[in-house]
Coordinates of C-alpha atoms in Angstrom, one line a residue:
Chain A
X539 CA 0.0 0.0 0.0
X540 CA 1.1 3.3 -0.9
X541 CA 1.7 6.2 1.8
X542 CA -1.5 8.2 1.6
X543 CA -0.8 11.8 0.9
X544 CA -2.4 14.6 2.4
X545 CA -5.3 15.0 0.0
X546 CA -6.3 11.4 0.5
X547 CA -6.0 12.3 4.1
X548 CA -8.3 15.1 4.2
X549 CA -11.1 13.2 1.8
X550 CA -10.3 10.4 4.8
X551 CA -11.4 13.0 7.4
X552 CA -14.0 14.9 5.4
X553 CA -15.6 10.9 5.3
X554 CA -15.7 10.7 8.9
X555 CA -17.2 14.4 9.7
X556 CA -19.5 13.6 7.0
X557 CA -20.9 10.1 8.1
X558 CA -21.1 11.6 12.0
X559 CA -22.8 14.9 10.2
X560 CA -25.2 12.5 8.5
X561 CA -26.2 10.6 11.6
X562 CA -26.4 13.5 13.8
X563 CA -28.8 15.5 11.1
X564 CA -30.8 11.4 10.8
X565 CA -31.5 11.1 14.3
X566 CA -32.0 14.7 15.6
X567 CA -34.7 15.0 12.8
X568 CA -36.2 11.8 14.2
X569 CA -36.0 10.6 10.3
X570 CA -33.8 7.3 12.1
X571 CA -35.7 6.7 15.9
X572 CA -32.8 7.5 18.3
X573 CA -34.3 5.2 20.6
X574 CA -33.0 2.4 18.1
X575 CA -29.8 4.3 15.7
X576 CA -28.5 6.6 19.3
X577 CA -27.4 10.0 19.3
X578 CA -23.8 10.8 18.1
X579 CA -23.5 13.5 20.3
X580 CA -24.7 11.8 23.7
X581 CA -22.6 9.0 22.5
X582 CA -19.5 11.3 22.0
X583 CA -20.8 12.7 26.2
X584 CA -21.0 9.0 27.5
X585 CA -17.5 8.3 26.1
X586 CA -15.8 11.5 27.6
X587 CA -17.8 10.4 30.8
X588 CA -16.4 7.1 31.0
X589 CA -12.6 8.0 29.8
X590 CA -12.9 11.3 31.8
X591 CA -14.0 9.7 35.1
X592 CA -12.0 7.3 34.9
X593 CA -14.7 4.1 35.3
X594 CA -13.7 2.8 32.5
X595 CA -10.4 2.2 32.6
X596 CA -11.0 -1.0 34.5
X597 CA -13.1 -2.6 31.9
X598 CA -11.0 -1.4 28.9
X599 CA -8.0 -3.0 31.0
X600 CA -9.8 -6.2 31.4
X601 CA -10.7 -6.6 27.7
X602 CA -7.6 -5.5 26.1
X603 CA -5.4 -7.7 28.6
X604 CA -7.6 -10.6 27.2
X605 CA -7.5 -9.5 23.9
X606 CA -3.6 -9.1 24.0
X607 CA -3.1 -12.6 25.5
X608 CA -5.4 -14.7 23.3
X609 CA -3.7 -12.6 20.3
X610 CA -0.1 -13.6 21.3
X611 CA -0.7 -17.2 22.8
X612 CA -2.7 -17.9 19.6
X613 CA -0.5 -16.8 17.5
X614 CA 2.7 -18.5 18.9
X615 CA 0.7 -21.3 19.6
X616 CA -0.2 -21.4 15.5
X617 CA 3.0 -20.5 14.7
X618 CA 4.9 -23.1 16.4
X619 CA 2.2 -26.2 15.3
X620 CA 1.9 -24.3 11.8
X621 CA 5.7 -25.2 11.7
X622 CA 6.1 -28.5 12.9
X623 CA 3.1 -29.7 11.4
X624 CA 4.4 -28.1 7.8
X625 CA 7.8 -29.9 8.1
X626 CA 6.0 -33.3 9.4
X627 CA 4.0 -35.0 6.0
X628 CA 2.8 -37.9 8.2
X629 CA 1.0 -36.0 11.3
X630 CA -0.1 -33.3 9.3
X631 CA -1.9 -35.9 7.2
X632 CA -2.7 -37.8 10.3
X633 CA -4.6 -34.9 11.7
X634 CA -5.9 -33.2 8.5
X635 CA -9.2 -34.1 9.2
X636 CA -9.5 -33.2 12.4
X637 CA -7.6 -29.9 11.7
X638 CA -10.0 -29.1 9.3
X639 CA -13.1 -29.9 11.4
X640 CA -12.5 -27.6 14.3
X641 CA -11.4 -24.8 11.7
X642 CA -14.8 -25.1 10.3
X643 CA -16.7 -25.6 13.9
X644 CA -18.4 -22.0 14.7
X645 CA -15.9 -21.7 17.8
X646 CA -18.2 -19.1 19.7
X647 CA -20.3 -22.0 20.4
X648 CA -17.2 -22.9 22.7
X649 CA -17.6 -19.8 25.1
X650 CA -20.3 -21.4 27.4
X651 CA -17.7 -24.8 27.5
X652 CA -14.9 -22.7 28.4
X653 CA -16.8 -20.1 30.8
X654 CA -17.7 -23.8 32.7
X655 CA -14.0 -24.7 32.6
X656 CA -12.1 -21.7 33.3
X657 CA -14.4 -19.6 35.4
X658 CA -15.9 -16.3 34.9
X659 CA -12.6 -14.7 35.3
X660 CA -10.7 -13.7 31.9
X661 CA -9.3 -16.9 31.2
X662 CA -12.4 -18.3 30.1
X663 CA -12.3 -15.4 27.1
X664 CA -8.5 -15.6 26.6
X665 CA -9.2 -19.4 25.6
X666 CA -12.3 -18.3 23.6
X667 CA -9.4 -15.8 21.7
X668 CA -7.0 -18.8 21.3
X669 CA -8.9 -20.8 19.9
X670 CA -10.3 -18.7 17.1
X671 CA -6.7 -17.0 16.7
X672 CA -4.9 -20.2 16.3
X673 CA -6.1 -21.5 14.0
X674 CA -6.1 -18.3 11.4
X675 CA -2.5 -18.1 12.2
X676 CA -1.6 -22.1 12.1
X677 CA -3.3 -22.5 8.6
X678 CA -1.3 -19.7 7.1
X679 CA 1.9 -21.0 8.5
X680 CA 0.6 -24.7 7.3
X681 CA 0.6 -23.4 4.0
X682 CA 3.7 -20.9 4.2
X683 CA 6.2 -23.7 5.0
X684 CA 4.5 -25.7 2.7
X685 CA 4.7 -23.6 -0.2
X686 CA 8.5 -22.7 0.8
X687 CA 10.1 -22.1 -2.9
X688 CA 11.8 -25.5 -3.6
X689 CA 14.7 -24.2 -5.2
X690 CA 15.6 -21.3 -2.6
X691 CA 15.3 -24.2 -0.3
X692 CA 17.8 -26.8 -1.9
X693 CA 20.2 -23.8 -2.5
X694 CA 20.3 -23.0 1.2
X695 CA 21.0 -27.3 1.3
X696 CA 23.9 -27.1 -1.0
X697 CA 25.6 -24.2 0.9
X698 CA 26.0 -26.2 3.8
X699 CA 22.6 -25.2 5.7
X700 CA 21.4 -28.5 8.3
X701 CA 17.5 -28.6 9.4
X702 CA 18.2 -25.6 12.2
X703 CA 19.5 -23.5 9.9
X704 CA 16.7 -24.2 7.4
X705 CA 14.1 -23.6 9.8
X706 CA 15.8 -19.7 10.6
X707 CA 17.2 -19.0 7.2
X708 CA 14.6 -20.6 5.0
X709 CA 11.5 -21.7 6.6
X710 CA 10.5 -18.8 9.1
X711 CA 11.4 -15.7 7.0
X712 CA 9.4 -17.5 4.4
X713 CA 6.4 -18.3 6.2
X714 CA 6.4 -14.7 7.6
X715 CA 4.5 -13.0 4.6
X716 CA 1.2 -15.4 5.2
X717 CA 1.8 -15.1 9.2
X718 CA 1.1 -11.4 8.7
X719 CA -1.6 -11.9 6.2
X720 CA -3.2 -13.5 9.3
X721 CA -2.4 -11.2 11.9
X722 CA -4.4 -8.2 10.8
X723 CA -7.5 -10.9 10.6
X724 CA -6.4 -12.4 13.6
X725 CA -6.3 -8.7 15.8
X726 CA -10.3 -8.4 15.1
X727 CA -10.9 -11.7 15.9
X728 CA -9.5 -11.7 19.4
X729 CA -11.1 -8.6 20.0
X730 CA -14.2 -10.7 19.3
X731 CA -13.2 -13.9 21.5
X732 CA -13.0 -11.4 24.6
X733 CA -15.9 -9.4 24.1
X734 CA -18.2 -12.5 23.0
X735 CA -16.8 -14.2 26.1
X736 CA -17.7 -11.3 28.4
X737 CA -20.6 -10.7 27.0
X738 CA -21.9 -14.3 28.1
X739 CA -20.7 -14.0 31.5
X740 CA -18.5 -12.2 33.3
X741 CA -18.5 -8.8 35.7
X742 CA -15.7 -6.5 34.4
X743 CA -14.6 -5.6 30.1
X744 CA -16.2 -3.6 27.6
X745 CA -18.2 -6.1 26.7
X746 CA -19.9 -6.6 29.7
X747 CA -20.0 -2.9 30.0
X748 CA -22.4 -2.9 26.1
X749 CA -24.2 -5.6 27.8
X750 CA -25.3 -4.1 30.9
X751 CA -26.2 -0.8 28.6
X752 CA -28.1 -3.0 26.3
X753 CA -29.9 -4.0 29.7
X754 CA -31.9 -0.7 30.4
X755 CA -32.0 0.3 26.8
X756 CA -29.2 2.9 26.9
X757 CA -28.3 2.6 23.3
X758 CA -25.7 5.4 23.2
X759 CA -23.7 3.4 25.9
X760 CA -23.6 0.8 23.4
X761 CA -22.6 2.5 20.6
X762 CA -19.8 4.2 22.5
X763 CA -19.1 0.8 23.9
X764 CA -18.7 -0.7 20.2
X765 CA -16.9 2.8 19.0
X766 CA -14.5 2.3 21.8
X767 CA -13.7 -1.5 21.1
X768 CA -13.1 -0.4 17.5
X769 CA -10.6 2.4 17.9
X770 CA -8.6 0.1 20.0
X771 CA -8.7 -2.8 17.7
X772 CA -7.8 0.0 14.8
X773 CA -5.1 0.9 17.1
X774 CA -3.5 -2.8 17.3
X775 CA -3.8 -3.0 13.7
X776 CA -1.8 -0.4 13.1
X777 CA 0.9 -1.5 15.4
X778 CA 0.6 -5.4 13.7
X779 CA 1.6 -3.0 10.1
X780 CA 4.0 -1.0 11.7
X781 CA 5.6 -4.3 12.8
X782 CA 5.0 -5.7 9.5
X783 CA 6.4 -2.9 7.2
X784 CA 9.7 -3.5 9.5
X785 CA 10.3 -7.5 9.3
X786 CA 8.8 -7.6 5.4
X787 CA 11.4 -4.5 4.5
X788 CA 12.4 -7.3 1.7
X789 CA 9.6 -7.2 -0.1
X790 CA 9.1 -4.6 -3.4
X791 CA 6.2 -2.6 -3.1
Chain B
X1196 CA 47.1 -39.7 -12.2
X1197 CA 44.9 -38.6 -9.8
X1198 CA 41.1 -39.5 -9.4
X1199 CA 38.4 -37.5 -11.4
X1200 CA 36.8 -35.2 -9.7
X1201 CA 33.3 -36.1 -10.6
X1202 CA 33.1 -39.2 -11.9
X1203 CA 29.5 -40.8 -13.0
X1204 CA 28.9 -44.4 -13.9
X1205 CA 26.0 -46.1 -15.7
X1206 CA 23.4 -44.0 -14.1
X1207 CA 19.8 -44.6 -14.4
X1208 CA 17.4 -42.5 -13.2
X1209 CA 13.4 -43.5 -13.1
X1210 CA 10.9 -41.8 -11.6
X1211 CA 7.2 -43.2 -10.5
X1212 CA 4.4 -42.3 -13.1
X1213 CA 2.5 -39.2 -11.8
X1214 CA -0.7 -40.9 -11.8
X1215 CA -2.0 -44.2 -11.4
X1216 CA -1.8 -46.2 -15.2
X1217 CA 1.1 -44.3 -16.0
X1218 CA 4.3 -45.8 -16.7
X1219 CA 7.4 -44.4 -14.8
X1220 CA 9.1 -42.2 -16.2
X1221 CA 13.0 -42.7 -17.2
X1222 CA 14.9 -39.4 -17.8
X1223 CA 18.5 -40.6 -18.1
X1224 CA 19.5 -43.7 -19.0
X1225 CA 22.9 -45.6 -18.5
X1226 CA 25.3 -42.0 -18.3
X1227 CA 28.6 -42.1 -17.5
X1228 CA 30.3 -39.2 -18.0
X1229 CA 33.9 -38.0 -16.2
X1230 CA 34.9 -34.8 -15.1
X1231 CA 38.7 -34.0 -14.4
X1232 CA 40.3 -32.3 -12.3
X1233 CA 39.9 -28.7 -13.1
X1234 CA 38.5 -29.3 -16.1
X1235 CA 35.5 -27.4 -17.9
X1236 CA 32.5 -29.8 -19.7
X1237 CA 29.4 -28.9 -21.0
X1238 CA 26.6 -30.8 -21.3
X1239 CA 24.2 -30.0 -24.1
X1240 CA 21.1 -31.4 -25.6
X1241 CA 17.4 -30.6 -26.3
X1242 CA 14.8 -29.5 -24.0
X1243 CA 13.6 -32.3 -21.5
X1244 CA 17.0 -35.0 -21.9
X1245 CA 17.8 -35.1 -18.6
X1246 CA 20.6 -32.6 -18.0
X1247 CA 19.0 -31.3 -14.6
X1248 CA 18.2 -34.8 -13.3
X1249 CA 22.2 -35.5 -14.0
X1250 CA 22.9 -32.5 -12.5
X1251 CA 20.7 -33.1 -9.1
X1252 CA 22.3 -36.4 -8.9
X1253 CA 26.0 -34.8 -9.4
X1254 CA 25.3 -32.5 -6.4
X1255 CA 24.0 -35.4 -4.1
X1256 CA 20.3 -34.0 -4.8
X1257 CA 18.7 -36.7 -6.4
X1258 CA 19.6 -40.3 -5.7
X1259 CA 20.0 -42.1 -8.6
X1260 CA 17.8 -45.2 -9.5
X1261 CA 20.9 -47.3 -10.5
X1262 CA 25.0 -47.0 -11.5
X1263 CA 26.9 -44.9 -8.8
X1264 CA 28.5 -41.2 -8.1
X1265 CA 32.7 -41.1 -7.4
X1266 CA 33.8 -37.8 -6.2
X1267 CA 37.9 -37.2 -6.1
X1268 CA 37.2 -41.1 -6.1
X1269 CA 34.9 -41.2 -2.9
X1270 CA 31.7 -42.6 -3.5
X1271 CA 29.3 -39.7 -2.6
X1272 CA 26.6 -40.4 0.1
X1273 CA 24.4 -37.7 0.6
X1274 CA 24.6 -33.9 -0.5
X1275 CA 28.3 -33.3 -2.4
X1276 CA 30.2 -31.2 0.1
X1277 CA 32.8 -30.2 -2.3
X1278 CA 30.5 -28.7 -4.7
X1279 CA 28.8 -25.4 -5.3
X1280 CA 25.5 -25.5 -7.2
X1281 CA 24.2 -22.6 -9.3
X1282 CA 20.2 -22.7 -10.3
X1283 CA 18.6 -22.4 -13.8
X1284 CA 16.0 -20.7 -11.2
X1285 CA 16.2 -17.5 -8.8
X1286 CA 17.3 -19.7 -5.8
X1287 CA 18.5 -16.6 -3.4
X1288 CA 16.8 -15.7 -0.2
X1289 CA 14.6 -13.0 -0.9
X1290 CA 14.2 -12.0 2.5
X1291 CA 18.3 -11.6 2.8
X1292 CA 20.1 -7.7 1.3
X1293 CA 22.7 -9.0 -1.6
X1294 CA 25.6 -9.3 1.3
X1295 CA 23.5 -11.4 3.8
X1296 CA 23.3 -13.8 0.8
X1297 CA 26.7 -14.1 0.0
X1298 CA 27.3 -14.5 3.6
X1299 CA 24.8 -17.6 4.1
X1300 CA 27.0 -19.8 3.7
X1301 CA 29.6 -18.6 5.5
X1302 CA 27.2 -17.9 8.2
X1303 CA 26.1 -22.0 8.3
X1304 CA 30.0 -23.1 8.8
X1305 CA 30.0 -20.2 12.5
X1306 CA 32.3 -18.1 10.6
X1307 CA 33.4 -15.0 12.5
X1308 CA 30.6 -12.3 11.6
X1309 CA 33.2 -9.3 11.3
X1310 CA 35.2 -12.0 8.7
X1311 CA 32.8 -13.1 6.7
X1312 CA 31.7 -9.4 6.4
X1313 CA 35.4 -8.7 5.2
X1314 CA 35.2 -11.9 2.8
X1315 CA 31.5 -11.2 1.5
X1316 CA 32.6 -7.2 0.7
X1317 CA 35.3 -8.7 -1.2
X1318 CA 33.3 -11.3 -3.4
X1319 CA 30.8 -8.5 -4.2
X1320 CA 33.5 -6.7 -5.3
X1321 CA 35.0 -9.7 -7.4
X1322 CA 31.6 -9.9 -9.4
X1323 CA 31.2 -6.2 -9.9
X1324 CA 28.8 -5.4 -7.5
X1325 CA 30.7 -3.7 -4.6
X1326 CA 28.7 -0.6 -2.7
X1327 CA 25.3 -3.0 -3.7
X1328 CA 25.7 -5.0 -0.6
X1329 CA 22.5 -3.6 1.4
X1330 CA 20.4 -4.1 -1.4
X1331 CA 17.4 -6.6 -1.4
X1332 CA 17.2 -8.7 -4.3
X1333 CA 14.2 -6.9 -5.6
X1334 CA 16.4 -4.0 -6.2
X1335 CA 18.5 -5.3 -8.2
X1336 CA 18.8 -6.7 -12.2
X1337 CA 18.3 -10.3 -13.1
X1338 CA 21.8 -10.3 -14.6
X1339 CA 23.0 -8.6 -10.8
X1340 CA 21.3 -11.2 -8.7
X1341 CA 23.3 -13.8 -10.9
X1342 CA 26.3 -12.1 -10.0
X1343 CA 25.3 -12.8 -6.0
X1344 CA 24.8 -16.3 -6.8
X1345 CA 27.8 -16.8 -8.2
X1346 CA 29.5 -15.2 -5.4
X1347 CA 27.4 -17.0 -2.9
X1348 CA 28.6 -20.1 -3.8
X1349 CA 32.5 -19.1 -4.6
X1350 CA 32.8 -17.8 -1.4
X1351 CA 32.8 -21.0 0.1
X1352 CA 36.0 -22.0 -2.4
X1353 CA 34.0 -25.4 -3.6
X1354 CA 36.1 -27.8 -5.8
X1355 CA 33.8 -28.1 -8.4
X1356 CA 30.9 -26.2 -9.4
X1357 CA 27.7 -27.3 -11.4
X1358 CA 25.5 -25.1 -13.2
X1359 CA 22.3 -25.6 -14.8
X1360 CA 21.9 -23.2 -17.5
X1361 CA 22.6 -20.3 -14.9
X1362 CA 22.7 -17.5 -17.4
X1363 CA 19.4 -18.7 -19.5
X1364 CA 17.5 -16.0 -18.2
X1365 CA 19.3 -13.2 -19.1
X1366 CA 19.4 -11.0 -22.5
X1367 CA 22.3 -11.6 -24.7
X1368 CA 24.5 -8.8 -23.7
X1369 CA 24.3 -9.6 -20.0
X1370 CA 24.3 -13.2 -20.9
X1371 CA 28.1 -12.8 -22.4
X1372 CA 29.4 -10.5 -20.3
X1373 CA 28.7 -13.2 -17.3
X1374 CA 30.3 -15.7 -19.5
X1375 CA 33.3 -14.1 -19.9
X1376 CA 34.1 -13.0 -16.3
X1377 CA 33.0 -16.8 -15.6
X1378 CA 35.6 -17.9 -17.3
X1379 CA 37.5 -15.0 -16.0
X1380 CA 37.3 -16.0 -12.3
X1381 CA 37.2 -20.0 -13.4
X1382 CA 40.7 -19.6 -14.9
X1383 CA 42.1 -17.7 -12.2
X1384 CA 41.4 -21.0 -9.8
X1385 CA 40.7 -23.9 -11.7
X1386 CA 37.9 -25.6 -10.5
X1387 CA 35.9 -29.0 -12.6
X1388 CA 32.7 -27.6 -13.9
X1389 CA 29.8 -29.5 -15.0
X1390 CA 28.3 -26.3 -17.0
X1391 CA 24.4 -27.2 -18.1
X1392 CA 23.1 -25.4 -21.1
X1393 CA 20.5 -25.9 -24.5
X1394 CA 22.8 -23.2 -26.0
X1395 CA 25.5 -24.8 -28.2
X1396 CA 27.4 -21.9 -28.6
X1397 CA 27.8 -20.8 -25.3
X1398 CA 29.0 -24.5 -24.7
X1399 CA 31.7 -24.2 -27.1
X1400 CA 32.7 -21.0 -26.6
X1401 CA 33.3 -21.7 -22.7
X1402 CA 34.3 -25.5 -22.4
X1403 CA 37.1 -27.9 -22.4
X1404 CA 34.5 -30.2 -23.8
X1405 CA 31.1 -31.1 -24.7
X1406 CA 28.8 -33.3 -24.2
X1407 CA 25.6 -33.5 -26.3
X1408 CA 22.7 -35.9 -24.7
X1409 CA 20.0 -37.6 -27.0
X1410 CA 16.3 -36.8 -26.8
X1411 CA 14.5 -38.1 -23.6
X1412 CA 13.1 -40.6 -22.5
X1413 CA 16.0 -42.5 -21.7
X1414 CA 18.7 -39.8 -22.6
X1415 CA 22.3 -40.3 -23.0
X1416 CA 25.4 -39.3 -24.3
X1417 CA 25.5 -39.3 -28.2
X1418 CA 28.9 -37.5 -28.4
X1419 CA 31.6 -36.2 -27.4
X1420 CA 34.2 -33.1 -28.6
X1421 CA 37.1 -32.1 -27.3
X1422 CA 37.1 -28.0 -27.7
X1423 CA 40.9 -27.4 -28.5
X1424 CA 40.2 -23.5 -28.6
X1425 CA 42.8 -21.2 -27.1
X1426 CA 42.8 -19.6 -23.3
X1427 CA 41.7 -17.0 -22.7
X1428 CA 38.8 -16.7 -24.9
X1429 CA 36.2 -13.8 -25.5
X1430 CA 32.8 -15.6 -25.3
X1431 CA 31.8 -12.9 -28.0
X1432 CA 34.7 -12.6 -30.6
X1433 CA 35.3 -16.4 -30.4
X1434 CA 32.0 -17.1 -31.7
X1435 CA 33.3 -15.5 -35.3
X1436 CA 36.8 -17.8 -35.5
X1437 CA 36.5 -20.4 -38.2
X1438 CA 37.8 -23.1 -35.9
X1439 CA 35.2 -22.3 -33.7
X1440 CA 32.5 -22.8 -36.8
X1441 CA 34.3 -25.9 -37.8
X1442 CA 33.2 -27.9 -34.0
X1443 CA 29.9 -25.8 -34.0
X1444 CA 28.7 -27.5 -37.4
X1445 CA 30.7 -30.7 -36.3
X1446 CA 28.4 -31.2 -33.0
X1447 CA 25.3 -29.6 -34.7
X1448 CA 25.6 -32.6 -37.1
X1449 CA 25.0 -35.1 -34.5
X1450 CA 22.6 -33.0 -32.2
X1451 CA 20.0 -32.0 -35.0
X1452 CA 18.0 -34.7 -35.1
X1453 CA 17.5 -35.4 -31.7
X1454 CA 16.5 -31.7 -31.4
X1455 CA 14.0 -31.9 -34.0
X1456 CA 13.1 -35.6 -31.6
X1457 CA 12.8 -33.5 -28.3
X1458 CA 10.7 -31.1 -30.1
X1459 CA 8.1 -33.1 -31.4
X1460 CA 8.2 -34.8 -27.7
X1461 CA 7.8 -31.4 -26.5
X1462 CA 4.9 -30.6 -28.6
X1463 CA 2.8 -34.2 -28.1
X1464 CA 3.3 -33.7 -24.8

């Protein structure tokens, strides 16, 4: 992707103003019920509220811990089995199948198993996040070390290169471009393993937070709740392409 | 006299049929073919004869369906130590600047960093690339990231070096200009080359010999030709000599036909 350039930026702003404009002008007119679409301006007052008070801070702590955890352990976790499993023909195809049936099992369904099993603390959600995390991450690394370029790979043979060396020289590097193809996926998702999780049960996080809102039909609180999640999730993003513009410096663009 | 350095015997090498009904597939076919000591062979023939598969097996690769591999008169087990292998294919690390390539293999053997710095700045400057060391491969010309191969692989000083049609990608300019300083940094230290190409003059213009393979299935050697040309040679003015015409139309005589063969193989296929 190119650098945007200050014209893009502005038309990027003028967007934003424009959509907030457009749903302030909806909802004040009564055109959209603001019982059902919220206000943007009482939803812009409930966030400085939360953020200026400082009650939210606990929740937002809670959420983003869990986020941050399922994203890393899911991701090492993929990355690691993505790797072995790539360089081992006979378990991969040993476990193919059943690979490929949790992949396509809607994993949500899991949060009730793992809220029985790990309490309603966070570890219940961080599994919730492994789990859906893992496996974006573990298929793309599957596929990376699979799809290593043959020849690259027996060149690195012939200059002397044993199955350590592969793996750092060869393997990883290679695998790296699909591991960050996941990542950005991977972010939003764990955002969604926490917040679902919390959201079925639990007393603290963001998600709890849009839930208790959604209980006495405060619909701004749950837009800013929503508004709030997605900033920060933007926000990781952003770090997941700073960190990938750095460690994929090879590639032309 | 002292033992060949690459030394091939009645090789056979058959590969199971892609798909079920199929019969397997023999690509070479009772080669034997000798390399000396610091000497220079071509092997030539049409598309699809083999040469790779001969190659593969040369460098420990490929294991060989039948006959058997003598290197410095060792049989070989496992990947040929002593030899440096240059790809028809882009077979650098793209991920790695031009230096961190040539370094790789230096890098494998726990070579001092700050030394095989000094030796990599030194090989990129050998193959006319010095200052380019921090750039990725993507920066750089097809005919420049040939030029890091080849430095890659002389860096570790290997006693004989096979190379499968290395310079087939480039354009004809390029393409001669890395022949020459080839043969430029070949002569300087002799090493025994198995040198890989479809490209007959390029073969005789760069060789001690040539070898021309039939037609596959089942290739083989159908000749041999000593090239008696003086050292040092221009790749380019060579080409105009009437000595040099005389073995050109001598070995085209016996590889037409199994061209035109290989071709209409090529096309059925």
């Amino acid at each position: 992707m190119n650098a945007p350039n200050a014209s893009m930026n502005f038309y990027r702003a003028a967007m934003f103003a424009g959509s907030l404009l457009t749903w302030y002008v909806l909802t004040e007119t009564a055109i959209l019920p603001p019982f059902f679409f919220g206000e943007p301006l009482k939803i812009a007052a409930q966030m400085w509220t939360w953020f200026s008070s400082g009650t939210i801070y606990p929740h937002l702590a809670i959420t983003l811990l869990e986020t941050l955890l399922a994203f890393v352990g899911g991701t090492l976790l993929g990355l690691i089995a993505g790797l072995w499993l790539g360089l081992q023909p006979t378990a991969s195809d040993l476990l193919s199948p059943y690979l490929k049936a949790f992949n396509s099992m809607p994993r949500l369904i899991l949060a009730p198993i793992f809220a029985v099993w790990f309490g309603l603390g966070i570890w219940s959600k961080v599994a919730l996040g492994i789990s859906i995390v893992f496996f974006l991450v573990f298929f793309n690394v599957f596929h990376g070390v699979r799809e290593v370029n043959p020849v690259v790979l027996a060149n690195a043979r012939m200059i002397g290169a044993n199955k350590p060396q592969l793996l750092r020289m060869v393997y990883i590097p290679s695998a790296m471009t699909w591991v960050f193809a996941s990542l950005h996926n991977a972010v939003g998702q764990a955002f969604v393993g926490a917040v679902i999780g919390e959201y079925l049960g639990s007393v603290k996080g963001i998600g709890y937070l849009i839930l208790e809102a959604e209980g006495i039909f405060d619909i701004n609180a749950v837009f800013a709740g929503i508004l709030t999640l997605t900033a920060f999730a933007y926000g990781l993003d952003t770090i997941v392409s700073v960190a990938e513009r750095r460690l994929l410096r090879w590639q032309p663009h | 006299m002292t033992a060949p350095a690459i030394s091939l015997r009645d090789i056979v090498c058959t590969f199971p049929p892609s798909s079920k009904g199929r019969t397997p597939y023999t690509a070479v076919q009772n080669v034997s073919l000798t390399v000396a000591d610091g000497e220079f062979v071509s092997v030539v023939g049409p598309t699809g004869c083999g040469k790779s598969t001969l190659l593969n097996v040369a460098a420990g690769l490929l294991n060989p369906s039948g006959g058997s591999v003598d290197i410095f008169g060792e049989p070989l087990r496992g990947l040929n130590r002593l030899a440096g292998y240059m790809f028809q294919a882009e077979a650098l690390m793209p991920w790695r600047t031009a230096m961190q390539n040539v370094m790789a293999g230096l890098e494998v053997r726990k070579v001092d960093a700050a030394e095989s710095r000094r030796r990599a700045t030194e090989w990129l400057e050998r193959v006319g690339l010095g200052g380019r060391g921090d750039a990725y491969l993507h920066q750089l010309s097809g005919g420049m990231r040939k030029r890091v191969a080849l430095a890659q692989i002389l860096i570790l000083e290997p006693r004989i070096l096979l190379m499968d049609e290395p310079f087939g990608a480039l354009d004809v300019q390029t393409r001669q200009l890395m022949e020459n300083e080839l043969l430029a940094l070949w002569s300087a230290n002799r090493k025994s080359v198995i040198f890989i190409t479809h490209d007959l003059e390029e073969a005789i213009s760069m060789s001690d010999r040539v070898v021309v393979m039939s037609a596959g299935p089942a290739s083989h050697p159908i000749g041999e030709f000593p090239i008696d040309l003086p050292r040092p040679r221009d790749v380019a003015e060579i080409r105009l000599t009437p000595e040099f015409l005389r073995i050109h139309a001598a070995i085209w005589e016996t590889m037409r036909d199994e061209v035109l063969k290989g071709y209409q193989q090529h096309e059925r296929a």
